[in-house]
Tab-separated table of C-alpha atoms in Angstrom:
chain	number	residue	atom	x	y	z
A	1	UNK	CA	-23.056	34.763	131.662
A	2	UNK	CA	-23.084	31.257	130.264
A	3	UNK	CA	-23.915	32.604	126.803
A	4	UNK	CA	-20.850	34.881	126.894
A	5	UNK	CA	-18.632	31.959	127.863
A	6	UNK	CA	-20.034	29.813	125.061
A	7	UNK	CA	-19.544	32.615	122.529
A	8	UNK	CA	-15.965	33.144	123.741
A	9	UNK	CA	-15.193	29.434	123.381
A	10	UNK	CA	-16.767	29.409	119.931
A	11	UNK	CA	-14.727	32.445	118.895
A	12	UNK	CA	-11.534	30.767	120.084
A	13	UNK	CA	-12.396	27.660	118.085
A	14	UNK	CA	-12.969	29.783	114.995
A	15	UNK	CA	-9.668	31.577	115.520
A	16	UNK	CA	-7.896	28.246	116.043
A	17	UNK	CA	-9.500	26.813	112.937
A	18	UNK	CA	-8.518	29.884	110.905
A	19	UNK	CA	-4.974	29.749	112.310
A	20	UNK	CA	-4.739	26.048	111.501
A	21	UNK	CA	-6.015	26.673	107.975
A	22	UNK	CA	-3.424	29.413	107.495
A	23	UNK	CA	-0.640	27.131	108.754
A	24	UNK	CA	-1.759	24.330	106.431
A	25	UNK	CA	-1.891	26.757	103.525
A	26	UNK	CA	1.573	28.139	104.319
A	27	UNK	CA	2.884	24.610	104.723
A	28	UNK	CA	1.449	23.747	101.324
A	29	UNK	CA	3.020	26.844	99.774
A	30	UNK	CA	6.420	26.091	101.325
A	31	UNK	CA	6.161	22.447	100.190
A	32	UNK	CA	5.307	23.554	96.654
A	33	UNK	CA	8.149	26.064	96.558
A	34	UNK	CA	10.633	23.534	97.948
A	35	UNK	CA	9.496	20.942	95.416
A	36	UNK	CA	9.776	23.497	92.616
A	37	UNK	CA	13.281	24.505	93.726
A	38	UNK	CA	14.333	20.854	93.914
A	39	UNK	CA	12.916	20.161	90.453
A	40	UNK	CA	14.735	23.145	89.018
A	41	UNK	CA	17.938	22.115	90.791
A	42	UNK	CA	17.711	18.570	89.453
A	43	UNK	CA	17.109	19.866	85.928
A	44	UNK	CA	20.040	22.279	86.103
A	45	UNK	CA	22.316	19.658	87.623
A	46	UNK	CA	21.282	17.112	85.002
A	47	UNK	CA	22.274	19.542	82.255
A	48	UNK	CA	25.603	20.319	83.934
A	49	UNK	CA	26.421	16.642	84.441
A	50	UNK	CA	25.575	15.979	80.807
A	51	UNK	CA	27.947	18.718	79.683
A	52	UNK	CA	30.679	17.552	82.054
A	53	UNK	CA	30.354	13.987	80.776
A	54	UNK	CA	30.488	15.046	77.130
A	55	UNK	CA	33.533	17.194	77.886
A	56	UNK	CA	35.392	14.286	79.495
A	57	UNK	CA	34.432	11.811	76.775
A	58	UNK	CA	35.544	14.268	74.107
A	59	UNK	CA	38.920	14.489	75.840
A	60	UNK	CA	39.208	10.687	75.786
A	61	UNK	CA	38.195	10.492	72.121
A	62	UNK	CA	40.558	13.300	71.067
A	63	UNK	CA	43.492	11.979	73.075
A	64	UNK	CA	43.075	8.479	71.662
A	65	UNK	CA	42.756	9.796	68.104
A	66	UNK	CA	45.891	11.934	68.373
A	67	UNK	CA	47.983	9.010	69.591
A	68	UNK	CA	46.538	6.765	66.882
A	69	UNK	CA	47.323	9.330	64.191
A	70	UNK	CA	50.904	9.646	65.422
A	71	UNK	CA	51.319	5.862	65.356
A	72	UNK	CA	49.842	5.670	61.866
A	73	UNK	CA	52.623	7.992	60.666
A	74	UNK	CA	55.320	5.643	62.016
A	75	UNK	CA	56.880	4.238	58.828
A	76	UNK	CA	58.715	1.431	60.645
A	77	UNK	CA	55.423	0.182	62.096
A	78	UNK	CA	53.605	0.331	58.766
A	79	UNK	CA	56.567	-1.440	57.105
A	80	UNK	CA	56.309	-4.258	59.654
A	81	UNK	CA	52.568	-4.477	58.998
A	82	UNK	CA	53.131	-4.564	55.233
A	83	UNK	CA	55.737	-7.340	55.619
A	84	UNK	CA	53.491	-9.211	58.083
A	85	UNK	CA	56.350	-9.191	60.618
A	86	UNK	CA	54.360	-9.539	63.862
A	87	UNK	CA	57.397	-9.688	66.180
A	88	UNK	CA	58.848	-6.465	64.757
A	89	UNK	CA	55.445	-4.794	64.942
A	90	UNK	CA	55.065	-5.676	68.620
A	91	UNK	CA	58.618	-4.490	69.330
A	92	UNK	CA	58.000	-1.086	67.715
A	93	UNK	CA	54.617	-0.691	69.393
A	94	UNK	CA	56.066	-1.528	72.803
A	95	UNK	CA	58.952	0.917	72.382
A	96	UNK	CA	56.624	3.787	71.467
A	97	UNK	CA	54.273	3.048	74.374
A	98	UNK	CA	57.200	2.865	76.804
A	99	UNK	CA	58.453	6.253	75.600
A	100	UNK	CA	55.010	7.788	76.081
A	101	UNK	CA	54.786	6.270	79.578
A	102	UNK	CA	58.270	7.509	80.452
A	103	UNK	CA	57.801	11.120	79.365
A	104	UNK	CA	54.095	11.708	79.980
A	105	UNK	CA	53.202	9.114	82.647
A	106	UNK	CA	50.234	8.188	80.458
A	107	UNK	CA	49.217	4.559	80.044
A	108	UNK	CA	48.234	4.131	76.396
A	109	UNK	CA	46.841	0.896	74.977
A	110	UNK	CA	47.408	0.506	71.253
A	111	UNK	CA	47.000	-2.271	68.739
A	112	UNK	CA	47.527	-2.892	65.054
A	113	UNK	CA	44.918	-4.804	63.067
A	114	UNK	CA	45.365	-6.296	59.609
A	115	UNK	CA	43.137	-5.396	56.660
A	116	UNK	CA	41.237	-8.663	57.127
A	117	UNK	CA	40.502	-7.878	60.786
A	118	UNK	CA	43.132	-9.985	62.547
A	119	UNK	CA	45.136	-8.728	65.543
A	120	UNK	CA	48.676	-8.010	64.295
A	121	UNK	CA	50.205	-6.583	67.482
A	122	UNK	CA	48.868	-5.343	70.813
A	123	UNK	CA	50.916	-3.201	73.186
A	124	UNK	CA	49.394	-4.352	76.476
A	125	UNK	CA	49.029	-8.079	75.775
A	126	UNK	CA	50.404	-9.617	72.585
A	127	UNK	CA	49.185	-13.143	73.372
A	128	UNK	CA	46.164	-12.472	71.157
A	129	UNK	CA	48.221	-11.802	68.000
A	130	UNK	CA	46.729	-13.694	65.081
A	131	UNK	CA	43.230	-13.784	66.541
A	132	UNK	CA	40.407	-12.719	64.185
A	133	UNK	CA	38.206	-9.809	65.232
A	134	UNK	CA	35.544	-9.750	62.524
A	135	UNK	CA	32.694	-11.034	64.710
A	136	UNK	CA	33.644	-8.843	67.652
A	137	UNK	CA	34.273	-5.617	65.745
A	138	UNK	CA	31.420	-4.869	63.323
A	139	UNK	CA	32.359	-1.177	63.599
A	140	UNK	CA	35.431	-1.891	61.436
A	141	UNK	CA	33.103	-2.458	58.495
A	142	UNK	CA	32.708	1.334	58.474
A	143	UNK	CA	36.092	1.550	56.733
A	144	UNK	CA	34.912	-0.437	53.743
A	145	UNK	CA	33.303	2.777	52.512
A	146	UNK	CA	35.252	5.439	54.416
A	147	UNK	CA	38.926	6.385	54.509
A	148	UNK	CA	38.817	8.917	57.330
A	149	UNK	CA	39.727	7.881	60.891
A	150	UNK	CA	37.199	8.039	63.650
A	151	UNK	CA	37.150	7.924	67.427
A	152	UNK	CA	34.050	6.738	69.245
A	153	UNK	CA	32.635	4.486	71.935
A	154	UNK	CA	32.349	1.005	70.463
A	155	UNK	CA	31.612	-2.512	71.641
A	156	UNK	CA	34.399	-4.977	70.938
A	157	UNK	CA	35.633	-7.742	73.173
A	158	UNK	CA	35.229	-5.012	75.752
A	159	UNK	CA	33.309	-1.732	75.794
A	160	UNK	CA	35.489	1.356	75.408
A	161	UNK	CA	36.632	4.357	73.391
A	162	UNK	CA	38.362	3.219	70.217
A	163	UNK	CA	40.271	5.570	67.912
A	164	UNK	CA	40.883	3.790	64.616
A	165	UNK	CA	43.095	5.042	61.769
A	166	UNK	CA	43.333	3.092	58.498
A	167	UNK	CA	46.864	2.649	57.143
A	168	UNK	CA	47.500	2.750	53.379
A	169	UNK	CA	50.454	1.665	51.273
A	170	UNK	CA	50.374	2.519	47.541
A	171	UNK	CA	46.674	3.414	47.756
A	172	UNK	CA	45.884	0.011	49.269
A	173	UNK	CA	44.706	-0.337	52.861
A	174	UNK	CA	47.015	-2.701	54.704
A	175	UNK	CA	45.455	-2.459	58.151
A	176	UNK	CA	44.520	-0.221	61.065
A	177	UNK	CA	46.272	1.463	63.957
A	178	UNK	CA	44.081	1.762	67.009
A	179	UNK	CA	44.267	3.309	70.480
A	180	UNK	CA	41.720	2.208	73.075
A	181	UNK	CA	40.692	3.448	76.507
A	182	UNK	CA	38.136	2.188	78.992
A	183	UNK	CA	36.746	5.381	80.545
A	184	UNK	CA	39.405	5.461	83.282
A	185	UNK	CA	39.973	9.222	83.132
A	186	UNK	CA	36.244	9.950	82.994
A	187	UNK	CA	35.578	7.727	86.020
A	188	UNK	CA	38.458	9.302	87.950
A	189	UNK	CA	37.190	12.789	87.143
A	190	UNK	CA	33.768	12.217	88.682
A	191	UNK	CA	35.202	10.141	91.521
A	192	UNK	CA	37.263	13.138	92.619
A	193	UNK	CA	34.023	15.113	92.818
A	194	UNK	CA	32.360	12.498	95.012
A	195	UNK	CA	29.948	11.537	92.222
A	196	UNK	CA	29.435	7.868	91.385
A	197	UNK	CA	29.344	7.075	87.674
A	198	UNK	CA	28.045	3.738	86.450
A	199	UNK	CA	28.882	2.611	82.910
A	200	UNK	CA	26.286	0.226	81.515
A	201	UNK	CA	26.381	-1.751	78.267
A	202	UNK	CA	23.168	-3.138	76.788
A	203	UNK	CA	22.816	-6.868	77.402
A	204	UNK	CA	22.291	-7.601	73.675
A	205	UNK	CA	26.089	-7.326	73.232
A	206	UNK	CA	26.780	-10.172	75.671
A	207	UNK	CA	28.067	-12.570	72.984
A	208	UNK	CA	30.236	-9.882	71.363
A	209	UNK	CA	31.887	-8.487	74.517
A	210	UNK	CA	33.496	-11.780	75.568
A	211	UNK	CA	35.802	-10.081	78.092
A	212	UNK	CA	32.749	-8.719	79.936
A	213	UNK	CA	30.761	-11.940	80.236
A	214	UNK	CA	31.799	-12.288	83.882
A	215	UNK	CA	30.669	-8.735	84.689
A	216	UNK	CA	27.518	-8.314	86.801
A	217	UNK	CA	24.215	-8.277	84.933
A	218	UNK	CA	21.899	-5.443	85.911
A	219	UNK	CA	18.435	-6.904	85.468
A	220	UNK	CA	17.833	-8.141	81.930
A	221	UNK	CA	18.845	-4.874	80.292
A	222	UNK	CA	22.449	-4.017	81.107
A	223	UNK	CA	25.906	-5.323	81.956
A	224	UNK	CA	28.016	-3.255	84.346
A	225	UNK	CA	31.282	-2.155	82.707
A	226	UNK	CA	32.919	-0.575	85.780
A	227	UNK	CA	35.968	-2.606	86.853
A	228	UNK	CA	35.429	-1.579	90.490
A	229	UNK	CA	32.097	-1.831	92.275
A	230	UNK	CA	30.594	-2.798	95.632
A	231	UNK	CA	27.602	-4.847	96.673
A	232	UNK	CA	25.917	-1.550	97.575
A	233	UNK	CA	26.386	-0.400	93.968
A	234	UNK	CA	24.792	-3.594	92.665
A	235	UNK	CA	21.893	-3.353	95.115
A	236	UNK	CA	21.245	0.245	94.082
A	237	UNK	CA	21.311	-0.533	90.345
A	238	UNK	CA	19.185	-3.661	90.655
A	239	UNK	CA	16.446	-1.617	92.301
A	240	UNK	CA	16.250	0.964	89.491
A	241	UNK	CA	13.282	1.193	87.134
A	242	UNK	CA	15.354	1.956	84.040
A	243	UNK	CA	12.338	2.494	81.814
A	244	UNK	CA	11.222	5.350	84.077
A	245	UNK	CA	14.780	6.652	84.435
A	246	UNK	CA	15.328	6.768	80.674
A	247	UNK	CA	12.105	8.696	80.202
A	248	UNK	CA	12.504	11.131	83.123
A	249	UNK	CA	16.338	11.420	83.035
A	250	UNK	CA	16.267	11.913	86.843
A	251	UNK	CA	14.931	9.458	89.418
A	252	UNK	CA	15.024	9.093	93.196
A	253	UNK	CA	15.665	5.440	93.999
A	254	UNK	CA	17.331	3.552	96.819
A	255	UNK	CA	17.992	6.744	98.753
A	256	UNK	CA	19.963	8.312	95.888
A	257	UNK	CA	19.260	10.678	93.026
A	258	UNK	CA	20.090	9.040	89.709
A	259	UNK	CA	20.782	10.893	86.448
A	260	UNK	CA	20.643	9.164	83.059
A	261	UNK	CA	22.611	9.838	79.881
A	262	UNK	CA	22.401	7.579	76.814
A	263	UNK	CA	25.617	6.028	75.498
A	264	UNK	CA	25.932	6.165	71.713
A	265	UNK	CA	28.447	4.553	69.382
A	266	UNK	CA	30.098	6.040	66.303
A	267	UNK	CA	26.976	5.408	64.211
A	268	UNK	CA	24.719	7.242	66.661
A	269	UNK	CA	23.140	4.017	67.919
A	270	UNK	CA	22.323	3.771	71.637
A	271	UNK	CA	24.412	0.923	73.059
A	272	UNK	CA	24.224	1.597	76.778
A	273	UNK	CA	23.916	4.244	79.448
A	274	UNK	CA	25.862	6.438	81.835
A	275	UNK	CA	24.169	6.759	85.228
A	276	UNK	CA	25.258	9.289	87.859
A	277	UNK	CA	24.431	8.742	91.534
A	278	UNK	CA	24.272	11.591	94.085
A	279	UNK	CA	23.149	11.689	97.705
A	280	UNK	CA	20.283	13.928	98.945
A	281	UNK	CA	22.923	15.898	100.866
A	282	UNK	CA	24.762	16.692	97.630
A	283	UNK	CA	21.492	17.712	95.981
A	284	UNK	CA	20.693	19.932	98.975
A	285	UNK	CA	24.075	21.615	98.601
A	286	UNK	CA	23.412	22.302	94.929
A	287	UNK	CA	19.843	23.456	95.720
A	288	UNK	CA	21.233	26.377	97.716
A	289	UNK	CA	23.756	27.310	95.028
A	290	UNK	CA	23.193	29.380	91.936
A	291	UNK	CA	24.002	28.128	88.441
A	292	UNK	CA	27.550	29.483	88.521
A	293	UNK	CA	28.240	27.707	91.807
A	294	UNK	CA	27.039	24.403	90.403
A	295	UNK	CA	29.471	24.737	87.508
A	296	UNK	CA	32.202	25.513	90.014
A	297	UNK	CA	31.273	22.611	92.296
A	298	UNK	CA	31.629	20.057	89.502
A	299	UNK	CA	34.907	21.694	88.475
A	300	UNK	CA	33.775	22.380	84.938
A	301	UNK	CA	35.188	25.754	83.940
A	302	UNK	CA	33.227	28.262	81.885
A	303	UNK	CA	35.721	27.855	79.054
A	304	UNK	CA	35.145	24.091	79.040
A	305	UNK	CA	31.380	24.599	79.043
A	306	UNK	CA	31.766	27.015	76.149
A	307	UNK	CA	33.933	24.530	74.251
A	308	UNK	CA	31.436	21.690	74.690
A	309	UNK	CA	28.446	23.755	73.575
A	310	UNK	CA	30.134	25.456	70.626
A	311	UNK	CA	31.797	22.229	69.467
A	312	UNK	CA	28.417	20.673	68.719
A	313	UNK	CA	27.402	23.721	66.697
A	314	UNK	CA	30.507	24.877	64.872
A	315	UNK	CA	32.977	21.981	64.491
A	316	UNK	CA	31.403	20.505	61.390
A	317	UNK	CA	30.942	23.950	59.857
A	318	UNK	CA	34.701	24.626	59.792
A	319	UNK	CA	36.359	21.218	59.495
A	320	UNK	CA	35.032	18.642	57.080
A	321	UNK	CA	35.977	15.876	59.517
A	322	UNK	CA	37.542	15.322	62.947
A	323	UNK	CA	40.507	13.810	61.087
A	324	UNK	CA	41.253	17.150	59.416
A	325	UNK	CA	41.054	18.923	62.762
A	326	UNK	CA	43.438	16.512	64.494
A	327	UNK	CA	45.774	16.666	61.496
A	328	UNK	CA	46.225	20.396	62.104
A	329	UNK	CA	46.963	19.865	65.802
A	330	UNK	CA	49.579	17.223	65.031
A	331	UNK	CA	51.833	19.461	62.964
A	332	UNK	CA	54.243	20.125	65.860
A	333	UNK	CA	54.645	16.532	67.066
A	334	UNK	CA	55.247	14.570	63.859
A	335	UNK	CA	58.719	12.905	63.849
A	336	UNK	CA	61.256	14.461	61.455
A	337	UNK	CA	61.533	11.308	59.367
A	338	UNK	CA	57.773	11.342	58.744
A	339	UNK	CA	57.494	15.085	58.145
A	340	UNK	CA	57.335	14.851	54.360
A	341	UNK	CA	54.580	12.236	54.433
A	342	UNK	CA	52.636	14.342	56.906
A	343	UNK	CA	52.917	17.473	54.764
A	344	UNK	CA	51.810	15.551	51.697
A	345	UNK	CA	48.735	14.289	53.549
A	346	UNK	CA	47.985	17.764	54.936
A	347	UNK	CA	48.209	19.357	51.482
A	348	UNK	CA	45.878	16.739	50.033
A	349	UNK	CA	43.314	17.306	52.772
A	350	UNK	CA	43.497	21.123	52.723
A	351	UNK	CA	43.123	21.228	48.936
A	352	UNK	CA	39.537	20.094	49.460
A	353	UNK	CA	38.719	23.374	51.274
A	354	UNK	CA	37.658	26.642	49.731
A	355	UNK	CA	39.610	29.852	50.352
A	356	UNK	CA	36.905	31.103	52.724
A	357	UNK	CA	36.965	27.862	54.728
A	358	UNK	CA	40.757	27.982	55.067
A	359	UNK	CA	40.611	31.588	56.285
A	360	UNK	CA	37.980	30.587	58.840
A	361	UNK	CA	40.145	27.721	60.118
A	362	UNK	CA	43.217	29.963	60.377
A	363	UNK	CA	41.319	32.634	62.283
A	364	UNK	CA	39.780	30.100	64.662
A	365	UNK	CA	43.105	28.324	65.222
A	366	UNK	CA	44.880	31.565	66.169
A	367	UNK	CA	42.154	33.456	67.972
A	368	UNK	CA	40.530	30.668	69.980
A	369	UNK	CA	43.626	30.285	72.108
A	370	UNK	CA	43.604	33.973	73.065
A	371	UNK	CA	40.007	34.254	74.355
A	372	UNK	CA	40.020	35.769	77.825
A	373	UNK	CA	37.493	37.237	80.207
A	374	UNK	CA	34.126	36.061	81.361
A	375	UNK	CA	31.513	34.243	79.355
A	376	UNK	CA	28.054	35.508	80.279
């Protein structure tokens, strides 16, 4: 009788051990699958955030360049620059900016710089007229060997997007017209989505960016460029291992998921970083969504995704420069008094294209605006 009881107890122990082993194995499988899903979610979300960021930055660069090109065609402004009449230049610049603010509700910051890199007029604060910029704007040296405008993130007295257009009079460069922005629209875009975006400039530009020397230092590597921040933001950033984050692109730190994107200037040099911060709850929401839902959740339409991806591949194949592309878009907004100058410039630029290239541009310009339906 005792032997039967002992065997029964032993059998129960074996069953319990087997059951426990099965539960541990299932737990391990579920843990592995959950970890795999999270990893895939983080990778997908990182790609989507990267595309969304590039899309927003491209909008800032294009918008700034268009306004700068329009200003560069203002003959009264270029006349004032040629005559070195700073008061008249500021007056014209202010009038144009006020008109833009009145009719579009857009706050545009513009400035005119002389050929020897001195501030001629500045729309938002003209107290710096006459101040040299050569030390603070090494990117302007680009125009010693190039005539085409460019729009890019650059470090000056402050980090921002700068669209710069050289102005010529009788084949001689007399200065630059520039429109600047400081990532306001990009920050607002992600803020509306509940996603924190930190804009970081590398600390090596401390002496150049004199208007950012009071900004918080993040370790020994970065300076925070965001105008608004909290102590919680600083605590989070100060606890980040940026070397690991740069390598992995995604890092869990301080109770948040952080996503890294390098910041590059117009020469392709890394000058800082964009860091996104999301809560585990947001990640969990995305983890239970498919790829289409993620795109929807960050409000990036399929057409915008398509534009960002195809821009990197096809823009340079059709247009020889971004200047040529913007020149085409400006044809309907050039003032009547500057129409002849604009047409002369357009003819000169388009003469550099072959017949096949011109046909390709015409087809793209007409057809791209009529694309409808789903992109799969």
